[in-house]
Amino acid sequence: MALNMTSLAIKTLIEFIESDRTIEEASKHITLILYKEFECNKIKDLINNVTTYVNIVSSYYNEILSKKKYVRNTYIMTIKTPLLVHTHNPYMPINIGLSWHPIFNLPYIPSTTIKGVLNRYLDEKDLIILDSFPVSCKFRLIIPQIITPHYVNEFSEHKINPTPLIFPAIAPGAGFNLTIFSKKKIEKEDINKALFYGLGAKTSIGYGVVEI
């Protein structure tokens, strides 16, 4: 069983504040622990639990919405490049750059993120979309990413000593459920067209490529 992300964040934040270390160092520490602990073979129970939840909720919505002539569209989104999706979490004392579910202890893609992308490309506007959770992964669910900050002010090159920022991302190869209720069937090709430019943050530099 993987460690609890919220507990890890709280423990790390306290330790790093007491030792006068930076938030950037705390983020690196958390990222490397997530990379180690969220190997696919270690989180099978978490994925099985959330898959059961997804199926129950999907069936519940379908029972209600089918009476209003909605159609249930279900797909699996495969993550092709590292994915960064973040929403503010009041239970998380430090920003890790990922939306993390406090109950299921897994990263997830909020329905609002998906709906925002689909609404721009699909003719069907009356969509009801459920949060998307990992239902499969290849080797690891979380991988570290590194960026080096750029400086606004001018410096002599020999004086610059930038500190790389290390943060977690969802690993390529992970599969996320996608459940959409609509007034008509949505074809797989249309979903892929809508998702062409990616999900989440940093899509302009190649992050967040997904495919049905």
GROMACS .gro file of C-alpha atoms in nm, residues 11-201:
model
  191
   11LYS     CA    1   0.532   1.582   0.747
   12THR     CA    2   0.772   1.714   0.483
   13LEU     CA    3   0.660   2.074   0.521
   14ILE     CA    4   0.707   2.067   0.900
   15GLU     CA    5   1.051   1.905   0.872
   16PHE     CA    6   1.173   2.146   0.608
   17ILE     CA    7   1.045   2.458   0.786
   18GLU     CA    8   1.212   2.349   1.109
   19SER     CA    9   1.542   2.293   0.929
   20ASP     CA   10   1.522   2.620   0.729
   21ARG     CA   11   1.508   2.442   0.396
   22THR     CA   12   1.319   2.580   0.098
   23ILE     CA   13   0.984   2.489  -0.054
   24GLU     CA   14   1.171   2.392  -0.371
   25GLU     CA   15   1.372   2.139  -0.171
   26ALA     CA   16   1.052   2.008  -0.015
   27SER     CA   17   0.896   1.967  -0.360
   28LYS     CA   18   1.200   1.770  -0.478
   29HIS     CA   19   1.185   1.550  -0.168
   30ILE     CA   20   0.815   1.473  -0.219
   31THR     CA   21   0.860   1.410  -0.591
   32LEU     CA   22   1.135   1.154  -0.541
   33ILE     CA   23   0.935   0.972  -0.274
   34LEU     CA   24   0.629   0.960  -0.500
   35TYR     CA   25   0.846   0.827  -0.782
   36LYS     CA   26   0.966   0.545  -0.559
   37GLU     CA   27   0.643   0.463  -0.376
   38PHE     CA   28   0.394   0.486  -0.663
   39GLU     CA   29   0.529   0.198  -0.865
   40CYS     CA   30   0.241   0.023  -1.036
   41ASN     CA   31   0.283  -0.301  -0.843
   42LYS     CA   32   0.262  -0.107  -0.514
   43ILE     CA   33  -0.064   0.073  -0.591
   44LYS     CA   34  -0.277  -0.209  -0.729
   45ASP     CA   35  -0.517  -0.186  -0.435
   46LEU     CA   36  -0.555   0.190  -0.478
   47ILE     CA   37  -0.632   0.151  -0.847
   48ASN     CA   38  -0.873  -0.137  -0.785
   49ASN     CA   39  -1.056   0.067  -0.521
   50VAL     CA   40  -1.094   0.373  -0.739
   51THR     CA   41  -1.199   0.159  -1.037
   52THR     CA   42  -1.478   0.011  -0.827
   53TYR     CA   43  -1.583   0.361  -0.724
   54VAL     CA   44  -1.580   0.484  -1.084
   55ASN     CA   45  -1.802   0.197  -1.197
   56ILE     CA   46  -2.052   0.254  -0.916
   57VAL     CA   47  -2.076   0.629  -0.975
   58SER     CA   48  -2.098   0.585  -1.351
   59SER     CA   49  -2.384   0.336  -1.314
   60TYR     CA   50  -2.564   0.566  -1.071
   61TYR     CA   51  -2.541   0.863  -1.309
   62ASN     CA   52  -2.646   0.644  -1.600
   63GLU     CA   53  -2.956   0.525  -1.418
   64ILE     CA   54  -3.065   0.884  -1.355
   65LEU     CA   55  -2.956   1.050  -1.678
   66SER     CA   56  -3.083   0.779  -1.913
   67LYS     CA   57  -3.433   0.887  -1.811
   68LYS     CA   58  -3.347   1.230  -1.950
   69LYS     CA   59  -3.229   1.078  -2.279
   70TYR     CA   60  -2.858   1.109  -2.206
   71VAL     CA   61  -2.613   0.861  -2.357
   72ARG     CA   62  -2.317   0.729  -2.159
   73ASN     CA   63  -1.983   0.744  -2.342
   74THR     CA   64  -1.696   0.557  -2.174
   75TYR     CA   65  -1.335   0.555  -2.285
   76ILE     CA   66  -0.984   0.500  -2.154
   77MET     CA   67  -0.743   0.791  -2.202
   78THR     CA   68  -0.383   0.683  -2.243
   79ILE     CA   69  -0.124   0.934  -2.126
   80LYS     CA   70   0.133   0.983  -2.403
   81THR     CA   71   0.355   1.253  -2.251
   82PRO     CA   72   0.395   1.360  -1.885
   83LEU     CA   73   0.072   1.512  -1.756
   84LEU     CA   74   0.040   1.810  -1.521
   85VAL     CA   75  -0.310   1.888  -1.397
   86HIS     CA   76  -0.351   2.100  -1.087
   87THR     CA   77  -0.642   2.238  -0.886
   88HIS     CA   78  -0.628   2.400  -0.544
   89ASN     CA   79  -0.664   2.141  -0.269
   90PRO     CA   80  -0.750   2.285   0.075
   91TYR     CA   81  -0.624   1.965   0.238
   92MET     CA   82  -0.279   1.987   0.080
   93PRO     CA   83  -0.040   2.221   0.267
   94ILE     CA   84   0.207   2.240  -0.021
   95ASN     CA   85   0.153   2.276  -0.394
   96ILE     CA   86   0.283   1.962  -0.566
   97GLY     CA   87   0.156   2.061  -0.910
   98LEU     CA   88  -0.093   1.774  -0.938
   99SER     CA   89  -0.459   1.736  -0.851
  100TRP     CA   90  -0.449   1.477  -0.574
  101HIS     CA   91  -0.760   1.311  -0.436
  102PRO     CA   92  -0.758   1.318  -0.053
  103ILE     CA   93  -0.971   1.003  -0.019
  104PHE     CA   94  -0.840   0.776  -0.293
  105ASN     CA   95  -0.479   0.894  -0.250
  106LEU     CA   96  -0.426   0.914  -0.625
  107PRO     CA   97  -0.378   1.189  -0.881
  108TYR     CA   98  -0.686   1.261  -1.089
  109ILE     CA   99  -0.809   1.485  -1.370
  110PRO     CA  100  -1.096   1.710  -1.256
  111SER     CA  101  -1.405   1.700  -1.473
  112THR     CA  102  -1.385   2.077  -1.517
  113THR     CA  103  -1.046   2.043  -1.686
  114ILE     CA  104  -1.180   1.790  -1.935
  115LYS     CA  105  -1.503   1.979  -1.997
  116GLY     CA  106  -1.315   2.302  -2.065
  117VAL     CA  107  -1.120   2.131  -2.345
  118LEU     CA  108  -1.413   1.939  -2.496
  119ASN     CA  109  -1.650   2.236  -2.499
  120ARG     CA  110  -1.415   2.425  -2.729
  121TYR     CA  111  -1.421   2.160  -3.000
  122LEU     CA  112  -1.742   1.956  -2.976
  123ASP     CA  113  -2.078   2.069  -3.110
  124GLU     CA  114  -2.243   1.896  -2.816
  125LYS     CA  115  -2.249   2.152  -2.536
  126ASP     CA  116  -2.480   1.985  -2.286
  127LEU     CA  117  -2.212   1.756  -2.145
  128ILE     CA  118  -2.189   1.595  -1.802
  129ILE     CA  119  -1.839   1.468  -1.732
  130LEU     CA  120  -1.710   1.273  -1.433
  131ASP     CA  121  -1.371   1.315  -1.269
  132SER     CA  122  -1.108   1.096  -1.433
  133PHE     CA  123  -0.898   0.854  -1.226
  134PRO     CA  124  -0.609   0.621  -1.308
  135VAL     CA  125  -0.731   0.270  -1.387
  136SER     CA  126  -0.402   0.128  -1.514
  137CYS     CA  127  -0.031   0.208  -1.538
  138LYS     CA  128   0.279   0.049  -1.689
  139PHE     CA  129   0.571   0.081  -1.448
  140ARG     CA  130   0.526   0.394  -1.237
  141LEU     CA  131   0.235   0.632  -1.200
  142ILE     CA  132   0.450   0.932  -1.103
  143ILE     CA  133   0.776   1.048  -1.260
  144PRO     CA  134   0.997   1.349  -1.178
  145GLN     CA  135   1.028   1.642  -1.416
  146ILE     CA  136   1.299   1.907  -1.410
  147ILE     CA  137   1.291   2.268  -1.528
  148THR     CA  138   1.550   2.540  -1.485
  149PRO     CA  139   1.408   2.887  -1.407
  150HIS     CA  140   1.472   3.178  -1.641
  151TYR     CA  141   1.565   3.517  -1.502
  152VAL     CA  142   1.387   3.842  -1.581
  153ASN     CA  143   1.683   4.064  -1.489
  154GLU     CA  144   2.006   4.061  -1.685
  155PHE     CA  145   2.303   3.881  -1.531
  156SER     CA  146   2.648   3.795  -1.647
  157GLU     CA  147   2.644   3.430  -1.747
  158HIS     CA  148   2.925   3.337  -1.509
  159LYS     CA  149   2.725   3.480  -1.216
  160ILE     CA  150   2.413   3.276  -1.281
  161ASN     CA  151   2.370   2.960  -1.080
  162PRO     CA  152   2.007   2.859  -1.135
  163THR     CA  153   1.857   2.591  -0.913
  164PRO     CA  154   1.663   2.330  -1.114
  165LEU     CA  155   1.304   2.278  -0.999
  166ILE     CA  156   1.196   1.917  -0.960
  167PHE     CA  157   0.825   1.838  -0.957
  168PRO     CA  158   0.599   1.533  -1.010
  169ALA     CA  159   0.404   1.448  -1.324
  170ILE     CA  160   0.177   1.162  -1.424
  171ALA     CA  161   0.380   0.911  -1.622
  172PRO     CA  162   0.321   0.820  -1.987
  173GLY     CA  163   0.148   0.485  -2.024
  174ALA     CA  164  -0.105   0.542  -1.747
  175GLY     CA  165  -0.469   0.487  -1.839
  176PHE     CA  166  -0.744   0.714  -1.705
  177ASN     CA  167  -1.116   0.653  -1.727
  178LEU     CA  168  -1.322   0.905  -1.923
  179THR     CA  169  -1.698   0.906  -1.872
  180ILE     CA  170  -1.912   1.155  -2.062
  181PHE     CA  171  -2.289   1.183  -2.064
  182SER     CA  172  -2.431   1.358  -2.369
  183LYS     CA  173  -2.751   1.389  -2.568
  184LYS     CA  174  -2.599   1.190  -2.853
  185LYS     CA  175  -2.320   0.938  -2.897
  186ILE     CA  176  -1.975   1.098  -2.916
  187GLU     CA  177  -1.736   0.923  -3.150
  188LYS     CA  178  -1.384   0.832  -3.041
  189GLU     CA  179  -1.237   1.031  -3.331
  190ASP     CA  180  -1.414   1.347  -3.215
  191ILE     CA  181  -1.279   1.307  -2.864
  192ASN     CA  182  -0.925   1.266  -2.997
  193LYS     CA  183  -0.963   1.579  -3.211
  194ALA     CA  184  -1.079   1.773  -2.906
  195LEU     CA  185  -0.785   1.645  -2.702
  196PHE     CA  186  -0.531   1.704  -2.981
  197TYR     CA  187  -0.362   1.997  -2.806
  198GLY     CA  188  -0.345   1.818  -2.473
  199LEU     CA  189  -0.475   1.847  -2.119
  200GLY     CA  190  -0.349   2.043  -1.822
  201ALA     CA  191  -0.045   2.268  -1.793
   0.00000   0.00000   0.00000
